[in-house]
Coordinates of C-alpha atoms in Angstrom, one line a residue:
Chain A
X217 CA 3.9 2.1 11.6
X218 CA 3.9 3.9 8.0
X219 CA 7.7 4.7 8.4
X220 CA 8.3 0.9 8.7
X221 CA 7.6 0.7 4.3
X222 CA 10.0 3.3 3.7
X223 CA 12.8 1.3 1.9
X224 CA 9.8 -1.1 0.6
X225 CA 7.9 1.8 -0.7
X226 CA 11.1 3.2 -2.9
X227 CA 11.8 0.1 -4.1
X228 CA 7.9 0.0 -5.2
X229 CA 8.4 3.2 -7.0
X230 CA 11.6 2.1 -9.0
X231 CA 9.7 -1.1 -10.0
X232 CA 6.7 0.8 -11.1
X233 CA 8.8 2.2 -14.0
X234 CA 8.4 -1.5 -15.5
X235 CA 5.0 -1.9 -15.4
X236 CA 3.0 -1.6 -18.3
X237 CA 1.4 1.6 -19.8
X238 CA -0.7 2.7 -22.4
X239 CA 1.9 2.6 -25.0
X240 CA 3.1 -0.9 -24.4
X241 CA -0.7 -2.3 -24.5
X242 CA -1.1 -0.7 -27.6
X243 CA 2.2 -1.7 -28.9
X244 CA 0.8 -5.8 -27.7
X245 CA -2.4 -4.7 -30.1
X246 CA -0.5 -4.2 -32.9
X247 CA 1.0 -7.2 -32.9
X248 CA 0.3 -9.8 -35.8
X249 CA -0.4 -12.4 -33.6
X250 CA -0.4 -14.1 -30.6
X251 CA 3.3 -15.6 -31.3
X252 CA 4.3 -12.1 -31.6
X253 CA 2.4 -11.1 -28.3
X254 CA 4.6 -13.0 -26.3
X255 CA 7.8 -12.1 -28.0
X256 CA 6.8 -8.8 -27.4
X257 CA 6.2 -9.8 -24.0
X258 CA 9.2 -12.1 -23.1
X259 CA 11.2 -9.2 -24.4
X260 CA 10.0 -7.1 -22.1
X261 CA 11.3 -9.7 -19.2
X262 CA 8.1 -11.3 -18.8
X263 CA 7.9 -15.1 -18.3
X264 CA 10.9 -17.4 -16.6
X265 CA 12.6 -18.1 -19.4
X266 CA 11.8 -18.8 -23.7
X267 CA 9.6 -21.1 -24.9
X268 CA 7.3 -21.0 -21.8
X269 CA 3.7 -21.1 -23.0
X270 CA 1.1 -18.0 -22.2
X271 CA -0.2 -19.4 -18.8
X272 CA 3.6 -20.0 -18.1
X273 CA 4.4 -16.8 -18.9
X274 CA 1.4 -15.4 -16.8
X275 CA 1.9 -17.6 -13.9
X276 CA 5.6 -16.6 -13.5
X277 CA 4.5 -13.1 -13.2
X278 CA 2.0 -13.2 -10.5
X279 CA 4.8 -15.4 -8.8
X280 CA 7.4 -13.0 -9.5
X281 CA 5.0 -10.0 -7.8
X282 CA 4.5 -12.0 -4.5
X283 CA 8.5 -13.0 -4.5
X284 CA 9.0 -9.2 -4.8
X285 CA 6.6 -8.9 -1.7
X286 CA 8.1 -11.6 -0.3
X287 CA 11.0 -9.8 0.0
X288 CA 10.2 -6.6 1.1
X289 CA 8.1 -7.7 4.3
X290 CA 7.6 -10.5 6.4
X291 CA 4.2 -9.5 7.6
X292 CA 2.0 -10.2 4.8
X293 CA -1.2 -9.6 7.2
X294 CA -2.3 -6.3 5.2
X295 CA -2.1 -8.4 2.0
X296 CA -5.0 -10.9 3.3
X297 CA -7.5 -9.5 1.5
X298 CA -5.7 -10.5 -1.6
X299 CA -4.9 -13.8 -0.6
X300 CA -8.5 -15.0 1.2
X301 CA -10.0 -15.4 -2.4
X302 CA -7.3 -17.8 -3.0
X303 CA -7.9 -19.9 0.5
X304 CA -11.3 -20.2 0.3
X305 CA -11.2 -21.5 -3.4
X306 CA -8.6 -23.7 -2.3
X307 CA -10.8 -24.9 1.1
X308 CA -13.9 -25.4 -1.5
X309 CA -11.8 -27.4 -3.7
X310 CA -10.3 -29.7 -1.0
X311 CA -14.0 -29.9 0.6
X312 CA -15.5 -31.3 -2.5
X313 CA -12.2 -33.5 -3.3
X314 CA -12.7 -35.3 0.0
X315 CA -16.4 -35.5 -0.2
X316 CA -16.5 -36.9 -3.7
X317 CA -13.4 -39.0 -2.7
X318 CA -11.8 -37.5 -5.6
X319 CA -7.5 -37.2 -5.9
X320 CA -7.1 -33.5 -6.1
X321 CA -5.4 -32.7 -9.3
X322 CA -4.6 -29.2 -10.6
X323 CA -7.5 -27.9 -8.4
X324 CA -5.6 -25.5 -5.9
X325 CA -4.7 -22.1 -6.4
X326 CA -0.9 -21.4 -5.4
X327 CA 0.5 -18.5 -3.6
X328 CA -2.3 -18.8 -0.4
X329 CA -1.9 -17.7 3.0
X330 CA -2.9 -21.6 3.9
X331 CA -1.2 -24.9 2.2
X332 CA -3.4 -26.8 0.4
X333 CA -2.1 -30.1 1.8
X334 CA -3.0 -29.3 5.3
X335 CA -6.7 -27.9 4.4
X336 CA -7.4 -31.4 2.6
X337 CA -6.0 -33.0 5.8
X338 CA -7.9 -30.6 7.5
X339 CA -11.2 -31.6 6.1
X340 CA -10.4 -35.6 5.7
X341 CA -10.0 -35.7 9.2
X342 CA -13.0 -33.2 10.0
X343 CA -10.7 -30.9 12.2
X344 CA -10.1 -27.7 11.1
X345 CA -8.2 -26.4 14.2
X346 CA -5.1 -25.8 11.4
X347 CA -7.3 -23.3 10.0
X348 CA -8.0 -19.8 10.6
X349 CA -11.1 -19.5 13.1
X350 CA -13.5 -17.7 10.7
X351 CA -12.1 -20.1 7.8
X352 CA -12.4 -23.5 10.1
X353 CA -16.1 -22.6 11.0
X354 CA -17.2 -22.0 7.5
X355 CA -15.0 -25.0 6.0
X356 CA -16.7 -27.2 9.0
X357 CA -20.5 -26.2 8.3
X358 CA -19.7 -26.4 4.3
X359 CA -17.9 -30.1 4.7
X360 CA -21.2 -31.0 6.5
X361 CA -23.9 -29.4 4.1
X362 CA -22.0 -30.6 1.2
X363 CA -22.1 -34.1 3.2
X364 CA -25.8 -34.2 4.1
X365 CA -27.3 -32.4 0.8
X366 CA -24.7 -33.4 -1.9
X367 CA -25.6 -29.5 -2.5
X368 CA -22.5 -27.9 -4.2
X369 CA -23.3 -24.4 -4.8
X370 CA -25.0 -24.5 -0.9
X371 CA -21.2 -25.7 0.1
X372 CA -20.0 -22.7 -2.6
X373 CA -22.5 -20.1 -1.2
X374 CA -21.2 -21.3 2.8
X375 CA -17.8 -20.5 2.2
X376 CA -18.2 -17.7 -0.6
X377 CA -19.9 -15.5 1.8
X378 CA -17.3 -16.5 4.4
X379 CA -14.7 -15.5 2.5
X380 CA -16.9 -11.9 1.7
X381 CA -17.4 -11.4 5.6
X382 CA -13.6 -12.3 6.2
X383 CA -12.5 -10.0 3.7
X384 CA -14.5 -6.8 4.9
X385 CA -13.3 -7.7 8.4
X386 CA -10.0 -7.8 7.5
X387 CA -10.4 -4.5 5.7
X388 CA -11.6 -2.8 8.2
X389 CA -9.0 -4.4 11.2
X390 CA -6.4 -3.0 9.2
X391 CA -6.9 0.6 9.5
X392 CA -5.5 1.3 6.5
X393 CA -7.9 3.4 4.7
X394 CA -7.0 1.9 0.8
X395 CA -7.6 -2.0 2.3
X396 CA -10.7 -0.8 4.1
X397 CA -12.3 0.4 0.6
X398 CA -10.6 -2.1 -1.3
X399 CA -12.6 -4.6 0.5
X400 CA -15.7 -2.6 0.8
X401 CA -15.6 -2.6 -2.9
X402 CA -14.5 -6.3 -3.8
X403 CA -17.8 -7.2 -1.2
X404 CA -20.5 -4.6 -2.9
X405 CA -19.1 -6.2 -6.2
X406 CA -19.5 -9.3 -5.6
X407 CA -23.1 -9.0 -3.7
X408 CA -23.8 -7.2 -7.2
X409 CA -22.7 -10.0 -9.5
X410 CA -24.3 -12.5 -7.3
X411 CA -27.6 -10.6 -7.3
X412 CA -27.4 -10.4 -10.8
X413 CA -26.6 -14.2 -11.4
X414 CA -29.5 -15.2 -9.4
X415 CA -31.9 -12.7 -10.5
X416 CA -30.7 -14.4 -14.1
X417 CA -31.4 -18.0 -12.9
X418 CA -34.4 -17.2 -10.5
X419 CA -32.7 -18.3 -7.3
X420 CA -35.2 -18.2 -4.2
X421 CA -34.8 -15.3 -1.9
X422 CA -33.7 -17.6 0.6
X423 CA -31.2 -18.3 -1.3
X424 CA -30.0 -15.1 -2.6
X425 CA -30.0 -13.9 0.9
X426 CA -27.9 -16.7 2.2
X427 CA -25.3 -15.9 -0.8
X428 CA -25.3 -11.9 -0.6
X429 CA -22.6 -10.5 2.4
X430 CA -23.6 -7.3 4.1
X431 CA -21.3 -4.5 3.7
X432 CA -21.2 -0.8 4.4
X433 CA -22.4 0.4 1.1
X434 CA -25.2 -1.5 0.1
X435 CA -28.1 -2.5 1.8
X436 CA -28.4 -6.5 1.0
X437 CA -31.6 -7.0 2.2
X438 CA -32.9 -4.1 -0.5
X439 CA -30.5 -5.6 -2.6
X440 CA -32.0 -9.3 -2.3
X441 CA -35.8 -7.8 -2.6
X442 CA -34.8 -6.3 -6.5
X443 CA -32.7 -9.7 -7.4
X444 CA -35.9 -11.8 -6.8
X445 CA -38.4 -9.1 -8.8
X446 CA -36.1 -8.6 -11.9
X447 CA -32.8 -7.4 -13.1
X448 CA -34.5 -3.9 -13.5
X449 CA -34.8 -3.9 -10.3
X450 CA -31.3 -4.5 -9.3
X451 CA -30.2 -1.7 -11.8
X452 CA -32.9 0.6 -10.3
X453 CA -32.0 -0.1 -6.6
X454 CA -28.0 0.2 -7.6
X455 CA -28.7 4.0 -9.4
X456 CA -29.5 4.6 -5.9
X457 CA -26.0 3.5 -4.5
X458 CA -22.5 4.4 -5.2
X459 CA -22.6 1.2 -7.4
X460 CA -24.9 4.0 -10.4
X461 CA -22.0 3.2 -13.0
X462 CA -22.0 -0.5 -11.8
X463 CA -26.0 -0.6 -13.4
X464 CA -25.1 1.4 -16.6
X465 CA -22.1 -1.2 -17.3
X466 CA -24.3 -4.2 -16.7
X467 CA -26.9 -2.9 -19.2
X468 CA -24.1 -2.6 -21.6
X469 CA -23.0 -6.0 -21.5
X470 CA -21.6 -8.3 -18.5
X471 CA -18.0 -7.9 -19.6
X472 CA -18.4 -4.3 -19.6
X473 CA -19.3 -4.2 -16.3
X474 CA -16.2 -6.5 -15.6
X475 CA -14.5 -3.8 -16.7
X476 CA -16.2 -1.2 -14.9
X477 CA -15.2 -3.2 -11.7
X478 CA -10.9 -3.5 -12.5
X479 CA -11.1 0.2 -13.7
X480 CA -13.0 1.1 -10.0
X481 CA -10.0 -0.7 -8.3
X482 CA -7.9 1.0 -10.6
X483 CA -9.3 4.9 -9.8
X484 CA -9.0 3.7 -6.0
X485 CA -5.2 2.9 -5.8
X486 CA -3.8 5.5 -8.0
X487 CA -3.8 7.6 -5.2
X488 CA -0.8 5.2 -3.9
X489 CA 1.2 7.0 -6.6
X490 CA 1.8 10.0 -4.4
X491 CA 2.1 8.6 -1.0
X492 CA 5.6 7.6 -0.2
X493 CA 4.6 5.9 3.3
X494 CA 2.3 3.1 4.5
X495 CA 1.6 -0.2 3.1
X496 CA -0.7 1.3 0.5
X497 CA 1.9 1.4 -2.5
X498 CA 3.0 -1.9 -1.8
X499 CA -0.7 -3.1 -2.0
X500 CA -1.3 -0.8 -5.0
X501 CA 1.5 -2.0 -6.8
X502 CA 0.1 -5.9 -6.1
X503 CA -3.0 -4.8 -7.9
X504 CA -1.4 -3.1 -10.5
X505 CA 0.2 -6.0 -11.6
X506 CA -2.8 -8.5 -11.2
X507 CA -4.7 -6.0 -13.4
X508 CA -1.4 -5.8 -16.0
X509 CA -1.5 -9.5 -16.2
X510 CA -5.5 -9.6 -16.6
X511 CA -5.4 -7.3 -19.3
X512 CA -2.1 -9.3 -20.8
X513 CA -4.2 -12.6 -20.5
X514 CA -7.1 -10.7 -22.4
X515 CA -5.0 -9.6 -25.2
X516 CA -3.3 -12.9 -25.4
X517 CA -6.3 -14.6 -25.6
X518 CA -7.8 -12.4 -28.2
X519 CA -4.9 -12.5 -30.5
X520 CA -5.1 -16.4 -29.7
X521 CA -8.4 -16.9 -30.8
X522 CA -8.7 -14.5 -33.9
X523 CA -10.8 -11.5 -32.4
X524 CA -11.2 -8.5 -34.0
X525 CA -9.3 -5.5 -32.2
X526 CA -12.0 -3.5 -31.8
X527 CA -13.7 -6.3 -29.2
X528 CA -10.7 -6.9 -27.1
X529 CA -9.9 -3.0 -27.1
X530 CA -13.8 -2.7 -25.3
X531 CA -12.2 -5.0 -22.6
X532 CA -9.0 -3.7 -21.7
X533 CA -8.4 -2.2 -18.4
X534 CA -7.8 0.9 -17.2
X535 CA -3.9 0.9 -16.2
X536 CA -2.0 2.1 -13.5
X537 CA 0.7 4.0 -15.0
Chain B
X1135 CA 27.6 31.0 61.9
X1136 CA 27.0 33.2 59.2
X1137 CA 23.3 33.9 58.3
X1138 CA 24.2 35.1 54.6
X1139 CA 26.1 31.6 54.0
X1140 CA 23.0 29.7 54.0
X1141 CA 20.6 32.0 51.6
X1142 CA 21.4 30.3 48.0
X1143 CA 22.7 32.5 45.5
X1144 CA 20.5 32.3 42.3
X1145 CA 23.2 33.8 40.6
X1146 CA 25.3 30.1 40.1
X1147 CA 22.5 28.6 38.3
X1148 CA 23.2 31.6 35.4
X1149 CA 25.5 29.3 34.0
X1150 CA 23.3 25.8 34.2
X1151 CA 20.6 27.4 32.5
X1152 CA 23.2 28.6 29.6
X1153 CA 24.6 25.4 29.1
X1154 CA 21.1 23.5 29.2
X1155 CA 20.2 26.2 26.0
X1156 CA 23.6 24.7 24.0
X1157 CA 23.0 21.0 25.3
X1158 CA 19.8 21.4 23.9
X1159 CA 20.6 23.1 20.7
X1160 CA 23.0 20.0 19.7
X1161 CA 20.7 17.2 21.3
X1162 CA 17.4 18.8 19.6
X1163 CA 18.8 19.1 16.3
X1164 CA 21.2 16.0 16.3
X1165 CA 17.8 13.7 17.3
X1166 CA 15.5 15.4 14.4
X1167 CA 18.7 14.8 12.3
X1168 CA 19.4 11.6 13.1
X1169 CA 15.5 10.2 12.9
X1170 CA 15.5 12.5 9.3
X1171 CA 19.0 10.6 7.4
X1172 CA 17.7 7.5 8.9
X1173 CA 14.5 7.9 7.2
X1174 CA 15.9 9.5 3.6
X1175 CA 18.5 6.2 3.8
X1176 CA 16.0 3.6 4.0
X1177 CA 14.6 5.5 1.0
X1178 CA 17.8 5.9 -0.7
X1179 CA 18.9 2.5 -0.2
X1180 CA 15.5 1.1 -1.6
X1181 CA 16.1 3.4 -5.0
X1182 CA 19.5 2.1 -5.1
X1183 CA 18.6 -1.4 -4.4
X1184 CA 16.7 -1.2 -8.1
X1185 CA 19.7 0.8 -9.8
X1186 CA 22.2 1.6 -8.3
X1187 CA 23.1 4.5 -10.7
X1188 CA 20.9 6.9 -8.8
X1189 CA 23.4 6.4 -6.0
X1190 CA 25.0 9.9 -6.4
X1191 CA 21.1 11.9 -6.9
X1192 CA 19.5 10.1 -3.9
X1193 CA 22.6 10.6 -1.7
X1194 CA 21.8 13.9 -1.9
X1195 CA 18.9 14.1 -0.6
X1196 CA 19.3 11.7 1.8
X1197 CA 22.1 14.3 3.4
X1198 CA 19.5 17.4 3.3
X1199 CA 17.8 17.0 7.0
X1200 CA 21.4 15.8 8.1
X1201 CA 22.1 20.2 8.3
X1202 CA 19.9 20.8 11.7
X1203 CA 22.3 18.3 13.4
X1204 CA 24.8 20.8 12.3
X1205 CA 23.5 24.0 12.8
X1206 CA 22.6 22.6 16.3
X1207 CA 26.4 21.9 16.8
X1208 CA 27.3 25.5 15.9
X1209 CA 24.5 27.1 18.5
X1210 CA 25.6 24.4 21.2
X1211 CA 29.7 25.5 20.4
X1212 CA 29.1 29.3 19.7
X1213 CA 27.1 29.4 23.5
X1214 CA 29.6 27.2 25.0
X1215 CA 32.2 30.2 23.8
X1216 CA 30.2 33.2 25.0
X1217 CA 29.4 32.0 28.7
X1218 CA 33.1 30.9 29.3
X1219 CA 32.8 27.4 28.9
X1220 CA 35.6 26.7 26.1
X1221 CA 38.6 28.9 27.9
X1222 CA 37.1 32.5 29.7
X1223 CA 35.2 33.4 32.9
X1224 CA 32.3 31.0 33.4
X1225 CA 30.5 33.6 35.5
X1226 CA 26.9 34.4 34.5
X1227 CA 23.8 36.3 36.1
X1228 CA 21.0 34.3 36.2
X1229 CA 19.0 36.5 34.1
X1230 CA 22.0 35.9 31.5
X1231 CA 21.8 32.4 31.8
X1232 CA 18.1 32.4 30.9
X1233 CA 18.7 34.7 28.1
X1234 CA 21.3 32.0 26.6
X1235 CA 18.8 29.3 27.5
X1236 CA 15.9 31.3 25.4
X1237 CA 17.9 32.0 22.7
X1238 CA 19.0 28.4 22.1
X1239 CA 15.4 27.5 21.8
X1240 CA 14.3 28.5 18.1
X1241 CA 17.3 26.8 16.8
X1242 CA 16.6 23.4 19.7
X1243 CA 13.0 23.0 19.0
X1244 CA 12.8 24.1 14.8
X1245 CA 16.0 22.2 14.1
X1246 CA 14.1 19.2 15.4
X1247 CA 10.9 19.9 14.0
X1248 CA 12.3 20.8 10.6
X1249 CA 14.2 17.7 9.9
X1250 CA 11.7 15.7 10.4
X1251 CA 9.6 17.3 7.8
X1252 CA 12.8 18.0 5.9
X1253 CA 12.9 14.1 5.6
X1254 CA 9.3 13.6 4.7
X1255 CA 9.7 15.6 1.8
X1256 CA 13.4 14.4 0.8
X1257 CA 11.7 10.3 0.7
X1258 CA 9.3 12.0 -1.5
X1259 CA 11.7 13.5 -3.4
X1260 CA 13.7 10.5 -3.8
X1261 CA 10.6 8.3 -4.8
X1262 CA 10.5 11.3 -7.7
X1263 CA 13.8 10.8 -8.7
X1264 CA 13.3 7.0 -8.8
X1265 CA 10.5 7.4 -11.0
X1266 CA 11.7 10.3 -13.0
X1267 CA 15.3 10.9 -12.7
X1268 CA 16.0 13.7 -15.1
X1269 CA 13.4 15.5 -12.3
X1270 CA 16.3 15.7 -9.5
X1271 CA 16.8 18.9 -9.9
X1272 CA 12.9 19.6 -8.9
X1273 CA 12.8 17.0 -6.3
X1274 CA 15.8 19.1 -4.5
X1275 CA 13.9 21.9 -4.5
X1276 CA 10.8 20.7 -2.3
X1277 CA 12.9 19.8 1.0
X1278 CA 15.3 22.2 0.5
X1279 CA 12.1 24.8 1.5
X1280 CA 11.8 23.7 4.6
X1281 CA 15.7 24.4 5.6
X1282 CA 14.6 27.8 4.9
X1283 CA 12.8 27.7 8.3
X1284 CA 16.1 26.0 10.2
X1285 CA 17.9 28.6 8.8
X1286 CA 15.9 31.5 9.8
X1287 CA 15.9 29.5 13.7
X1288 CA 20.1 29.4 13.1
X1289 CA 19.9 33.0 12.2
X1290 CA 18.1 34.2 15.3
X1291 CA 19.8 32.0 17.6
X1292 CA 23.4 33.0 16.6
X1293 CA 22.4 36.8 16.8
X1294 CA 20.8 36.4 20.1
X1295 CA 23.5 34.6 21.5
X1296 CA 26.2 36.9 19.9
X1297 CA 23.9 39.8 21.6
X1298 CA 23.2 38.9 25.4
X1299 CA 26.6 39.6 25.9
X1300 CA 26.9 43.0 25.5
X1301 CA 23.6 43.3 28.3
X1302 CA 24.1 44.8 31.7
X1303 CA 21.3 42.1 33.4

């Protein structure tokens, strides 16, 4: 019910006076230095504590949004979209630990809907019952490609596109109109940049068509047909689609269209701003924050490695506030 | 055995009708009331949750859709007054008792109505002031509109009631 998020909702907005705007990004550019960054930074309250390093720092925030969550519902169902990614990088990971009989170290993504632990038990003992059905098919018929082919981007592909169809599913079960496009978009972007990735390294089109996911906005077979001609062709078929910016930004540069695809996300929840009901500003504020600590991690890592301002201004995001 | 004994005399439900128009008028209004604070406190307790100094802005506007409930009360008291109920002659025509029942209605089914809306806009209002405080005196503005309209039902109810009175039905 929408009037279930009211308190969560107001809580939401109060919090969303400490995210960061334009003026603190800009004040993180004019920093000297990366030292300074994160002064700048643990000033502001990020990190869990001083002297925690940049990935410290950027970890303790993405745990600090989910504890928030956390804490303002129990049901974290409508959240699934955001948290699939994570289990099916974590199922691919504990696949290919058991297969190459490998001790899984620093491999598994936290804050997952699904323990780690249990998916590499899961998989060592070739049940997946544990798992979710959709999740325990595609872990299963991965496991046992990755066994008989030793093929690990067949075993990625399996349970990429899993994930995809999972996701869009989700989405569109929730009947919240935000998750619906939400994962309508992270599917069409993600056929888009695996099109373009195979087009790039001449995949077959058996292959391409086995990766791409079908979703509402995109035809993937048309899609598939372009990605084995040339890249040209992708950008010609996407002019056609909603997706026309998506093939301007990719013939700027890759991380241009990277950008293209946070600031899309961006444009799509700041509706949330005005809707003081429904799950939507709770999700919106979740992605908010994943794209504050993106563009954090982008500055830092500029500053870090010596780049001139003018090439990490071309890849900051769009923000929500 | 007397024939005219056993034709019912429409007359004695004059007074159930009138006191179904006040029961009504309270119930109405206290339920769109009630469902409207509920709604502006879960809001007002989230914004205070993250600072607490808003306490005094959000309470506030938590109260607005709490009026209906009130003005509900009033109808409900002012009928019970004018058909006998509280101290007087309980003896009403059933066309009166109608007319009472009628002119509860705007302020029954508005009241209601109203703070329900009332509270819609005062949880936006209060996710405003969360985000811009120095805005509350905006954010009172936009649910205070709508107790325009529970007014206006208040108004006609009271004169209607205050009216039937003075009617030879």
């Amino acid at each position: 019910m929408s009037d279930d998020y009211i308190y969560a909702v107001a809580r939401v907005r109060a919090r969303e006076l400490a995210l960061l705007g334009r003026q603190d990004i800009d004040q993180l550019m004019a920093c000297r230095g990366f030292d300074e960054c994160l002064r700048v930074l643990s000033d502001k309250g990020w990190g869990g504590g001083s002297g925690s390093s940049a990935e410290a720092l950027l970890a303790a925030e993405e745990e600090k949004t989910w504890a928030f969550i956390r804490e303002l519902t129990d049901d974290l169902t409508p959240f699934a979209v955001l948290l699939y990614p994570i289990d099916y990088n974590n199922i691919k990971a504990a696949v290919k630990c058991v297969v190459t009989d490998t001790q899984p170290q620093d491999v598994f993504l936290s804050g997952g809907s699904v323990d780690p632990a249990v998916m590499v038990r899961c998989v060592k003992e070739n049940d997946f019952t544990a798992l979710p059905p959709a999740m325990a098919q595609a872990a299963d018929e991965a496991y046992h490609t990755l066994l008989q082919t030793g093929d690990g981007q067949l075993c990625d592909v399996i349970l990429d596109r899993a994930c995809l169809t999972d996701l869009l599913e989700c989405g569109k079960g929730s009947k919240n109109e935000l998750l619906a496009q939400y994962a309508e978009m992270r599917v069409a972007v993600a056929d888009i940049k695996t099109a373009v990735r195979a087009c790039r390294t001449g995949k077959s089109k058996a292959f391409i068509d086995e990766a791409l996911a079908p979703c509402g906005t995109l035809d993937v077979s048309s899609l598939a047909a372009a990605a084995c001609k040339s890249v040209e062709d992708i950008y010609g078929y996407l002019s056609a689609t909603p997706y026309s910016g998506a093939a301007e930004k990719l013939k700027e540069s890759y991380s241009a269209f990277e950008k293209w695809c946070d600031d899309q996300v961006m444009d799509l929840i700041k509706e949330q701003k005005r809707n003081p009901f429904t799950v939507g500003p709770l999700f919106a504020y979740v992605l908010a924050r994943q794209n504050e600590i993106s563009t954090v991690r982008i500055i830092l890592s500029g500053k870090l490695n010596e780049l001139d301002d003018g090439m990490i201004r071309e890849r900051l995001r769009e923000m929500y506030v | 055995m007397d024939i005219s004994s056993l034709v019912f005399d429409w007359d004695q439900l004059g007074i159930v009708f009138a006191l179904a128009g006040a029961v009504l008028a309270a119930l109405m209004g206290g339920i769109g009331s009630a469902v409207g604070v509920g709604m502006t406190g879960q809001a007002a307790a989230g914004v205070v949750t993250e600072d607490p100094s808003q306490f005094g802005k959000v309470l506030i506007l938590q109260l607005l859709p709490g009026t209906q409930g009130i003005y509900g009360l009033l109808i409900g008291f002012v009928t019970l007054t004018q058909i006998g109920i509280l101290g007087g002659s309980a003896d009403l025509s059933l066309a009166k008792g109608l007319l009472y029942l009628a002119a509860c209605l705007p302020m029954a089914i508005v009241g209601m109505v109203s703070a329900k809306w009332q509270a819609r806009a005062s949880v936006s209002s209060i996710s405003l002031v969360a985000k811009r405080p120095d805005q509350f005196g905006k954010a009172m503005i936009f649910p205070a509109m709508v107790e325009t309209y529970a007014v206006l039902a208040l108004l006609i109810s009271i004169l209607s009631i205050t009216s039937i009175g003075g009617l030879s039905v």
